[in-house]
């Protein structure tokens, strides 16, 4: 300021230059002060390296564990940097629900990594599209045609058949080799994929001719192309996601792998849809109750949208439910007392001779608790696909500027010590202490929340709970020696690292 006064006294061009210099200095000081004030109100930042931020600190396979560890230091909401992007990570149910429900209007856009974007054909899926007209319409379709209560009633017999087939297979395996451990995954996945095909396409397709492959492919190859390859490819990281300004550089290996997987998936889906269309053209009943027939009857969808919506139903109908049921059977086999409590509950409701079915589920609170506790400790989707803040908002009392990305660490929310007592313990009893309403499915956040909540939770509960009940009613479960609860995250949906092998002893009765 003194320099400014001196210059004014001296007058002339020197004075103008001095005034300009002083204005610049004052403005810089003002903006620095404002910036620090604003930053003071933004979430704490996890220290990282210049340019790459926290990328090297993240466990590529299980980032959810690193996120949960950081929440113990920085609190339930903090910011990380992955290359050029700032990402706010949420690790408590309260703040995650604030983002998904109360602040939804400011955070309703998806931020997709390149792999997600290619495989979902630029958001042509319910789960990956932004909130808007397409989302509302497509979510209504899947509810009315497949997953809502009345659609679910239409598929009741299909699910019951699944349970009968599965139990018959396990009984035959045990009779064939009573002392050998049985591979749970192989039997369950085969059956659930069958249900998915019947619900989505109207039949249990055993093979299909794919023009682009110039050959017939088996059911196993269908499963691999439409489910396994997709779940594996979708989490492949592309460095261009972290440095969008380098997006013009080629990443040939990544691009080729993705484009090949995507075009194979589309070829198989088209072949399946064309097969159904040919049957309809040959006079076969149009009404098979399948989701495909429901969508064809709409008559307004392009082939691309039709293909993507039916594929989405097959993809999401298979993996999450299988993984959850496998983890539940693992936990029950590992905890004989809890397994026995469940068996006694089923016996009290069904007696010695009645087969437990979906109809009994409302009378089995401990079973419900087993299911939700399994989802809590082993959420199939540990980290939800990123959201994009398109309107500056607040979360957990912090300012979140427009342009920030938000990620919800479901695992971190479900393991938060402030919200769950001894969260690392698998203890279904925690849901029966009167603090939870048994109808509240969102208590663990594993199905998400708000307008983007899982559309398939009713089906998942019907299949998984009925299967767990029936499997415990008919067999005593014991782990193969040396089994460990290692998780594997080489796919979008977190699996057990190794398939579950169990010793099964028939209980008699039923
Ligand atoms: C235990 C089983 C399941 C779990 C844990 C689960 C979990 C989830 C989660 C966490 C979301 C929200 C993702 C987000 O907010 O970003 C979601 C969305 C969705 N799920 Fe599930 N899911 C399961 C089963 C199913 C099944 C069986 C289907 C269908 C066949 C299904 C269809 C969907 C659809 C269509 C969405 C997108 C909803 C939207 O964006 O509005 N899910 N699921």
XYZ file of C-alpha atoms and ligand atoms in Angstrom:
553
model
C 0.000 0.000 0.000
C 2.895 2.309 0.796
C 4.323 1.661 -2.666
C 0.956 2.572 -4.128
C 0.823 5.947 -2.291
C 4.404 6.774 -3.249
C 3.684 6.059 -6.876
C 0.552 8.249 -6.808
C 2.576 11.127 -5.393
C 5.174 10.710 -8.139
C 2.357 10.662 -10.750
C 2.703 9.650 -14.474
C 2.895 6.184 -16.134
C 4.806 4.781 -13.165
C 1.752 5.460 -11.004
C -0.580 3.579 -13.358
C 1.784 0.609 -13.441
C 2.053 0.598 -9.645
C -1.764 0.729 -9.272
C -2.168 -2.150 -11.713
C 0.471 -4.198 -9.880
C -1.197 -3.537 -6.541
C -4.628 -4.533 -7.905
C -3.185 -7.809 -9.184
C -1.530 -8.540 -5.825
C -4.718 -7.736 -3.904
C -6.855 -9.839 -6.241
C -4.461 -12.779 -5.895
C -4.548 -12.497 -2.116
C -8.347 -12.257 -2.147
C -8.775 -15.336 -4.345
C -6.242 -17.333 -2.325
C -8.148 -16.432 0.834
C -11.481 -17.357 -0.765
C -9.995 -20.599 -2.114
C -8.709 -21.681 1.279
C -12.097 -20.811 2.801
C -13.850 -22.956 0.191
C -11.337 -25.805 0.577
C -11.831 -25.690 4.324
C -15.391 -26.740 3.672
C -14.618 -29.562 1.266
C -13.987 -33.184 2.387
C -10.489 -34.059 3.692
C -8.047 -35.054 0.990
C -6.048 -38.298 1.123
C -2.451 -37.265 0.364
C -1.106 -38.640 -2.891
C 1.580 -38.046 -5.498
C 1.682 -35.202 -8.005
C -0.019 -36.011 -11.302
C -1.186 -39.552 -10.472
C -2.744 -38.713 -7.096
C -3.688 -41.859 -5.121
C -3.625 -44.320 -8.016
C -0.639 -46.306 -6.735
C -2.113 -46.595 -3.226
C -5.269 -48.324 -4.412
C -5.324 -52.088 -4.361
C -6.380 -52.636 -7.962
C -8.297 -55.809 -7.127
C -9.938 -54.728 -3.885
C -10.036 -50.925 -3.703
C -13.009 -51.188 -1.316
C -10.678 -52.442 1.423
C -8.289 -49.515 0.972
C -11.261 -47.112 0.944
C -12.534 -48.620 4.224
C -9.061 -48.319 5.817
C -8.808 -44.655 4.816
C -12.246 -43.961 6.325
C -10.792 -44.855 9.732
C -8.239 -42.042 9.284
C -10.112 -39.405 7.285
C -13.721 -40.093 8.284
C -16.683 -41.437 6.297
C -16.317 -38.910 3.483
C -13.050 -37.881 1.866
C -11.527 -37.000 -1.493
C -8.989 -38.960 -3.480
C -7.386 -38.171 -6.778
C -7.179 -40.755 -9.523
C -5.044 -39.093 -12.153
C -6.860 -35.993 -13.328
C -10.155 -36.709 -11.505
C -11.175 -35.828 -7.961
C -13.375 -38.502 -6.478
C -15.336 -38.172 -3.254
C -15.594 -41.560 -1.525
C -18.556 -42.272 0.786
C -18.171 -44.872 3.544
C -21.196 -44.528 5.818
C -24.816 -45.478 5.260
C -25.987 -42.056 6.357
C -23.909 -40.060 3.918
C -24.367 -42.619 1.119
C -28.155 -42.390 1.504
C -27.886 -38.610 1.502
C -26.188 -38.877 -1.917
C -28.547 -41.515 -3.304
C -31.829 -40.131 -1.955
C -31.850 -36.564 -0.570
C -29.292 -35.078 -3.015
C -30.228 -37.305 -5.945
C -31.287 -34.387 -8.160
C -27.723 -33.002 -8.041
C -25.995 -36.393 -8.427
C -28.186 -38.303 -10.890
C -25.678 -38.671 -13.713
C -23.436 -41.698 -14.227
C -19.724 -41.341 -14.812
C -18.708 -44.408 -16.775
C -15.210 -45.726 -17.296
C -14.362 -46.530 -20.914
C -14.958 -50.284 -20.514
C -18.410 -49.726 -19.018
C -19.258 -47.277 -21.738
C -18.311 -49.661 -24.586
C -19.996 -52.726 -23.069
C -23.180 -50.842 -22.216
C -23.202 -49.336 -25.720
C -22.967 -45.865 -24.341
C -25.451 -46.209 -21.473
C -28.087 -48.303 -23.298
C -28.819 -50.182 -20.069
C -30.993 -49.402 -17.073
C -28.147 -49.724 -14.605
C -25.721 -47.479 -16.493
C -27.932 -44.858 -18.097
C -28.450 -41.392 -16.618
C -31.682 -40.705 -14.814
C -34.229 -39.502 -17.358
C -36.831 -40.627 -19.865
C -35.003 -43.763 -21.072
C -34.255 -44.871 -17.523
C -37.834 -44.399 -16.335
C -39.286 -46.220 -19.338
C -36.825 -49.112 -19.268
C -37.151 -49.580 -15.506
C -40.938 -49.749 -15.931
C -40.441 -52.417 -18.641
C -38.258 -54.612 -16.456
C -40.653 -54.299 -13.530
C -43.766 -55.069 -15.560
C -42.193 -57.699 -17.779
C -39.891 -59.490 -15.374
C -39.157 -58.338 -11.866
C -42.247 -56.741 -10.336
C -44.483 -58.766 -8.009
C -47.022 -59.841 -10.603
C -44.346 -60.752 -13.186
C -42.564 -62.709 -10.472
C -45.769 -64.682 -9.810
C -45.796 -65.749 -13.465
C -42.324 -67.298 -13.025
C -43.100 -69.024 -9.748
C -43.128 -72.522 -11.305
C -39.821 -71.890 -13.076
C -38.164 -71.019 -9.772
C -39.735 -73.991 -8.008
C -38.438 -76.273 -10.766
C -34.987 -74.773 -10.225
C -35.086 -75.745 -6.528
C -36.267 -79.298 -7.319
C -33.593 -79.787 -10.012
C -30.864 -78.459 -7.754
C -31.826 -80.692 -4.835
C -32.143 -83.729 -7.112
C -28.673 -83.076 -8.492
C -27.126 -82.761 -5.022
C -28.895 -85.950 -3.836
C -27.595 -87.878 -6.879
C -24.070 -86.546 -6.371
C -24.102 -87.545 -2.701
C -25.508 -91.012 -3.446
C -22.843 -91.439 -6.137
C -19.993 -90.423 -3.834
C -21.109 -89.857 -0.208
C -17.715 -88.793 1.166
C -16.561 -86.515 -1.626
C -16.902 -82.740 -1.221
C -19.432 -81.314 -3.689
C -18.903 -78.262 -5.885
C -21.785 -75.956 -4.945
C -21.076 -73.338 -7.594
C -21.263 -75.711 -10.536
C -24.735 -76.968 -9.628
C -26.225 -73.632 -8.569
C -24.926 -71.611 -11.510
C -26.200 -74.114 -14.024
C -29.695 -73.889 -12.553
C -29.837 -70.124 -12.140
C -28.647 -69.552 -15.704
C -31.471 -71.821 -16.842
C -33.998 -69.679 -14.893
C -32.518 -66.535 -16.407
C -32.835 -67.895 -19.956
C -36.440 -69.020 -19.436
C -37.481 -65.718 -17.879
C -35.690 -63.586 -20.452
C -36.145 -65.590 -23.655
C -39.024 -67.954 -22.929
C -37.041 -71.187 -23.100
C -34.065 -73.052 -21.692
C -31.905 -72.680 -24.794
C -29.363 -75.483 -24.954
C -27.501 -74.216 -28.033
C -27.811 -71.564 -30.721
C -26.333 -71.067 -34.189
C -24.367 -67.790 -34.312
C -23.957 -66.519 -37.869
C -20.868 -64.433 -37.073
C -19.106 -67.462 -35.511
C -20.278 -69.744 -38.343
C -21.108 -72.448 -35.809
C -23.508 -73.594 -33.121
C -22.483 -72.643 -29.581
C -23.268 -74.510 -26.376
C -25.004 -73.153 -23.280
C -21.628 -72.950 -21.514
C -20.256 -70.745 -24.272
C -23.379 -68.569 -24.124
C -22.805 -68.115 -20.396
C -19.163 -67.288 -20.901
C -19.843 -64.782 -23.685
C -22.844 -63.037 -22.154
C -21.919 -63.095 -18.462
C -18.370 -64.104 -17.495
C -16.490 -62.179 -20.216
C -18.605 -59.085 -19.613
C -18.092 -59.098 -15.845
C -14.353 -59.568 -16.326
C -13.920 -56.935 -19.054
C -15.963 -54.260 -17.341
C -13.420 -53.721 -14.593
C -10.382 -53.645 -16.862
C -8.794 -50.255 -16.236
C -7.759 -48.040 -19.115
C -5.199 -45.370 -18.189
C -7.096 -42.969 -20.473
C -9.908 -43.017 -17.853
C -7.508 -41.380 -15.389
C -6.042 -38.899 -17.843
C -8.893 -37.907 -20.183
C -6.675 -35.303 -21.858
C -4.669 -38.258 -23.255
C -7.841 -39.822 -24.642
C -6.598 -39.326 -28.189
C -3.744 -41.814 -27.633
C -4.446 -45.385 -28.759
C -4.462 -48.285 -26.264
C -4.671 -51.052 -28.808
C -4.647 -54.066 -26.500
C -7.440 -52.670 -24.350
C -9.553 -51.524 -27.301
C -9.238 -54.840 -29.162
C -10.142 -56.912 -26.112
C -13.181 -54.779 -25.391
C -14.484 -54.494 -28.920
C -14.091 -58.251 -29.438
C -15.964 -59.104 -26.216
C -18.712 -56.603 -27.030
C -19.238 -57.820 -30.580
C -19.290 -61.477 -29.486
C -21.916 -60.675 -26.845
C -24.034 -58.813 -29.398
C -23.734 -61.634 -31.953
C -24.950 -64.230 -29.424
C -27.805 -62.021 -28.215
C -28.955 -61.321 -31.791
C -28.887 -65.042 -32.580
C -31.043 -65.800 -29.519
C -33.535 -63.048 -30.343
C -33.727 -64.025 -34.017
C -34.361 -67.641 -33.017
C -37.347 -66.531 -30.932
C -38.641 -64.279 -33.736
C -38.443 -67.169 -36.217
C -40.494 -69.332 -33.882
C -43.132 -66.633 -33.551
C -43.153 -66.264 -37.362
C -43.739 -70.020 -37.633
C -46.886 -69.628 -35.543
C -45.590 -70.498 -32.068
C -47.559 -68.762 -29.305
C -46.358 -65.226 -28.813
C -47.251 -65.336 -25.179
C -44.505 -67.214 -23.350
C -44.503 -64.683 -20.480
C -40.859 -64.020 -21.268
C -39.310 -60.579 -20.972
C -38.366 -60.725 -24.664
C -41.974 -61.371 -25.689
C -43.094 -58.533 -23.433
C -40.607 -56.155 -25.099
C -41.456 -57.372 -28.622
C -45.128 -56.678 -27.884
C -44.192 -53.088 -27.016
C -43.376 -52.730 -30.701
C -41.511 -49.444 -30.201
C -37.959 -50.521 -29.450
C -35.059 -50.529 -31.876
C -33.183 -53.810 -32.260
C -30.218 -52.354 -30.407
C -32.273 -51.344 -27.368
C -34.157 -54.649 -27.376
C -30.883 -56.592 -27.477
C -29.348 -54.570 -24.668
C -32.378 -54.760 -22.349
C -32.741 -58.531 -22.699
C -28.993 -59.005 -22.227
C -29.090 -56.833 -19.101
C -31.785 -59.068 -17.608
C -29.695 -62.198 -18.269
C -26.523 -60.613 -16.928
C -28.004 -59.219 -13.726
C -30.268 -62.197 -13.120
C -27.384 -64.613 -12.843
C -24.296 -63.466 -11.003
C -25.297 -61.448 -7.938
C -27.829 -64.003 -6.695
C -25.433 -66.938 -7.179
C -22.600 -65.196 -5.401
C -24.797 -64.269 -2.427
C -26.183 -67.790 -2.081
C -22.694 -69.287 -2.289
C -21.433 -66.975 0.485
C -24.483 -67.765 2.644
C -23.897 -71.515 2.313
C -20.221 -70.990 3.116
C -21.074 -69.074 6.307
C -23.674 -71.643 7.373
C -21.276 -74.533 6.740
C -18.629 -72.699 8.773
C -21.009 -71.912 11.668
C -22.775 -75.170 12.631
C -24.704 -73.581 15.531
C -26.232 -70.958 13.285
C -26.954 -73.581 10.665
C -28.743 -75.577 13.338
C -30.771 -72.551 14.446
C -31.936 -72.098 10.856
C -32.741 -75.804 10.511
C -34.833 -75.683 13.701
C -36.709 -72.615 12.442
C -37.547 -74.391 9.176
C -38.623 -77.520 11.106
C -40.935 -75.494 13.345
C -42.661 -73.947 10.334
C -42.704 -76.915 7.927
C -42.665 -79.902 10.276
C -40.948 -83.105 9.146
C -42.708 -83.692 5.841
C -43.430 -80.394 4.126
C -40.909 -79.095 1.617
C -39.957 -75.492 2.389
C -40.834 -73.104 -0.461
C -41.107 -69.388 -1.185
C -44.541 -69.413 0.462
C -42.886 -69.998 3.841
C -40.408 -67.106 3.570
C -42.461 -64.565 5.556
C -42.532 -67.043 8.468
C -38.747 -67.492 8.558
C -37.165 -64.385 10.164
C -33.834 -66.071 10.920
C -33.503 -67.055 7.246
C -34.151 -63.431 6.275
C -31.446 -62.383 8.751
C -28.996 -64.945 7.311
C -29.591 -63.522 3.835
C -29.154 -59.859 4.836
C -26.149 -60.528 7.032
C -24.497 -62.335 4.118
C -25.196 -59.354 1.861
C -23.797 -57.018 4.494
C -20.481 -58.754 4.925
C -20.108 -59.933 1.302
C -21.858 -57.309 -0.858
C -21.679 -58.607 -4.453
C -21.187 -55.039 -5.715
C -18.715 -53.587 -3.201
C -18.189 -50.255 -4.924
C -21.059 -48.760 -6.918
C -20.402 -47.368 -10.384
C -19.381 -43.712 -10.098
C -21.838 -40.857 -10.039
C -21.171 -37.370 -11.373
C -22.091 -34.201 -9.492
C -23.697 -31.977 -12.120
C -24.846 -29.283 -9.678
C -22.813 -28.056 -6.694
C -24.265 -29.593 -3.540
C -23.362 -30.643 0.010
C -22.764 -34.091 1.486
C -22.123 -34.831 5.145
C -21.906 -31.040 5.699
C -19.120 -30.606 3.111
C -19.376 -28.657 -0.095
C -19.148 -30.886 -3.200
C -18.510 -28.790 -6.313
C -20.133 -29.577 -9.677
C -17.806 -31.740 -11.765
C -16.720 -33.925 -8.833
C -17.154 -37.688 -9.105
C -18.743 -39.600 -6.237
C -18.250 -43.254 -5.445
C -20.136 -45.245 -2.818
C -18.122 -47.877 -1.016
C -20.918 -50.273 -0.028
C -18.375 -52.515 1.705
C -17.144 -49.518 3.748
C -20.718 -48.563 4.701
C -21.509 -52.129 5.751
C -18.290 -52.429 7.786
C -18.482 -48.992 9.421
C -17.772 -49.460 13.145
C -19.920 -46.450 14.058
C -22.951 -48.121 12.508
C -22.386 -51.839 13.065
C -21.246 -53.574 16.206
C -18.249 -55.862 15.484
C -18.860 -55.510 11.761
C -16.328 -58.168 10.765
C -18.415 -60.858 12.534
C -21.022 -62.746 10.476
C -23.869 -62.593 12.968
C -27.440 -62.849 11.573
C -28.804 -62.304 15.096
C -27.935 -58.588 14.804
C -31.035 -58.119 12.613
C -33.354 -59.701 15.146
C -32.709 -57.441 18.115
C -35.715 -55.258 17.321
C -33.752 -52.391 15.796
C -34.646 -53.360 12.232
C -37.939 -53.625 10.448
C -37.893 -56.976 8.630
C -39.459 -55.321 5.573
C -36.573 -52.858 5.313
C -34.382 -54.231 2.562
C -32.084 -51.258 2.420
C -30.521 -51.702 5.814
C -27.213 -52.916 4.389
C -27.138 -50.743 1.260
C -26.215 -53.849 -0.731
C -29.221 -53.294 -3.019
C -28.429 -49.560 -3.325
C -31.097 -46.976 -2.469
C -33.382 -44.294 -3.853
C -34.388 -44.008 -7.499
C -31.521 -46.258 -8.641
C -32.275 -49.018 -6.144
C -31.904 -52.567 -7.456
C -34.857 -53.599 -9.621
C -34.267 -57.313 -8.967
C -34.228 -57.488 -5.177
C -37.546 -59.379 -4.966
C -36.325 -62.057 -7.355
C -32.941 -62.256 -5.624
C -34.614 -62.753 -2.246
C -37.093 -65.306 -3.607
C -34.407 -67.422 -5.239
C -31.628 -67.064 -2.714
C -33.741 -67.494 0.435
C -35.784 -70.402 -0.968
C -32.542 -72.114 -2.045
C -30.775 -71.601 1.302
C -33.828 -72.903 3.194
C -34.229 -75.972 1.029
C -30.517 -76.803 1.061
C -30.417 -76.629 4.868
C -33.690 -78.522 5.223
C -32.383 -81.488 3.225
C -28.652 -81.556 4.059
C -26.295 -80.844 6.937
C -23.453 -78.708 5.523
C -19.792 -78.970 6.451
C -16.831 -77.169 4.886
C -14.090 -79.024 3.081
C -10.959 -78.895 5.207
C -8.832 -75.816 4.584
C -11.582 -73.700 2.999
C -11.031 -69.981 3.533
C -13.283 -66.999 2.928
C -11.059 -65.419 0.320
C -12.791 -63.012 -1.984
C -11.911 -62.558 -5.605
C -12.384 -59.304 -7.401
C -11.314 -60.044 -10.937
C -14.933 -59.536 -11.960
C -17.335 -56.654 -11.375
C -19.383 -58.816 -9.024
C -17.148 -60.035 -6.176
C -16.925 -63.822 -6.058
C -15.308 -66.252 -3.686
C -11.801 -66.867 -4.958
C -12.438 -70.612 -5.246
C -15.738 -72.427 -5.772
C -17.313 -73.620 -2.519
C -16.746 -77.352 -1.891
C -18.845 -78.865 0.894
C -19.567 -82.180 2.547
C -23.306 -82.841 2.487
C -25.112 -85.297 4.785
C -28.768 -85.951 3.943
C -30.946 -85.242 6.995
C -33.781 -87.658 6.104
C -37.448 -86.605 6.244
C -39.132 -84.462 3.519
C -28.323 -60.374 -4.351
C -28.630 -59.925 -5.532
C -28.468 -58.511 -6.023
C -27.744 -57.477 -5.507
C -26.906 -57.467 -4.253
C -27.938 -56.344 -6.392
C -27.372 -55.088 -6.192
C -27.683 -53.969 -6.936
C -27.221 -52.636 -6.647
C -26.302 -52.259 -5.494
C -27.745 -51.798 -7.571
C -27.615 -50.286 -7.595
C -26.374 -49.824 -8.326
C -26.179 -48.320 -8.200
O -26.878 -47.640 -7.476
O -25.250 -47.838 -8.851
C -28.516 -52.608 -8.478
C -29.188 -52.114 -9.571
C -29.899 -52.894 -10.435
N -30.134 -54.252 -10.335
Fe -29.523 -55.454 -8.842
N -28.733 -56.720 -7.433
C -29.104 -58.030 -7.240
C -29.924 -58.784 -8.067
C -30.504 -58.342 -9.219
C -31.298 -59.146 -10.110
C -31.639 -60.616 -9.876
C -31.667 -58.343 -11.157
C -32.451 -58.655 -12.383
C -32.612 -59.741 -12.991
C -31.131 -57.015 -10.888
C -31.330 -55.926 -11.698
C -30.886 -54.644 -11.405
C -31.169 -53.488 -12.253
C -31.965 -53.487 -13.543
C -30.547 -52.394 -11.638
C -30.503 -50.948 -12.136
C -31.513 -50.105 -11.380
C -31.439 -48.638 -11.763
O -30.383 -48.156 -12.167
O -32.462 -47.966 -11.630
N -30.427 -57.062 -9.717
N -28.469 -53.921 -8.069
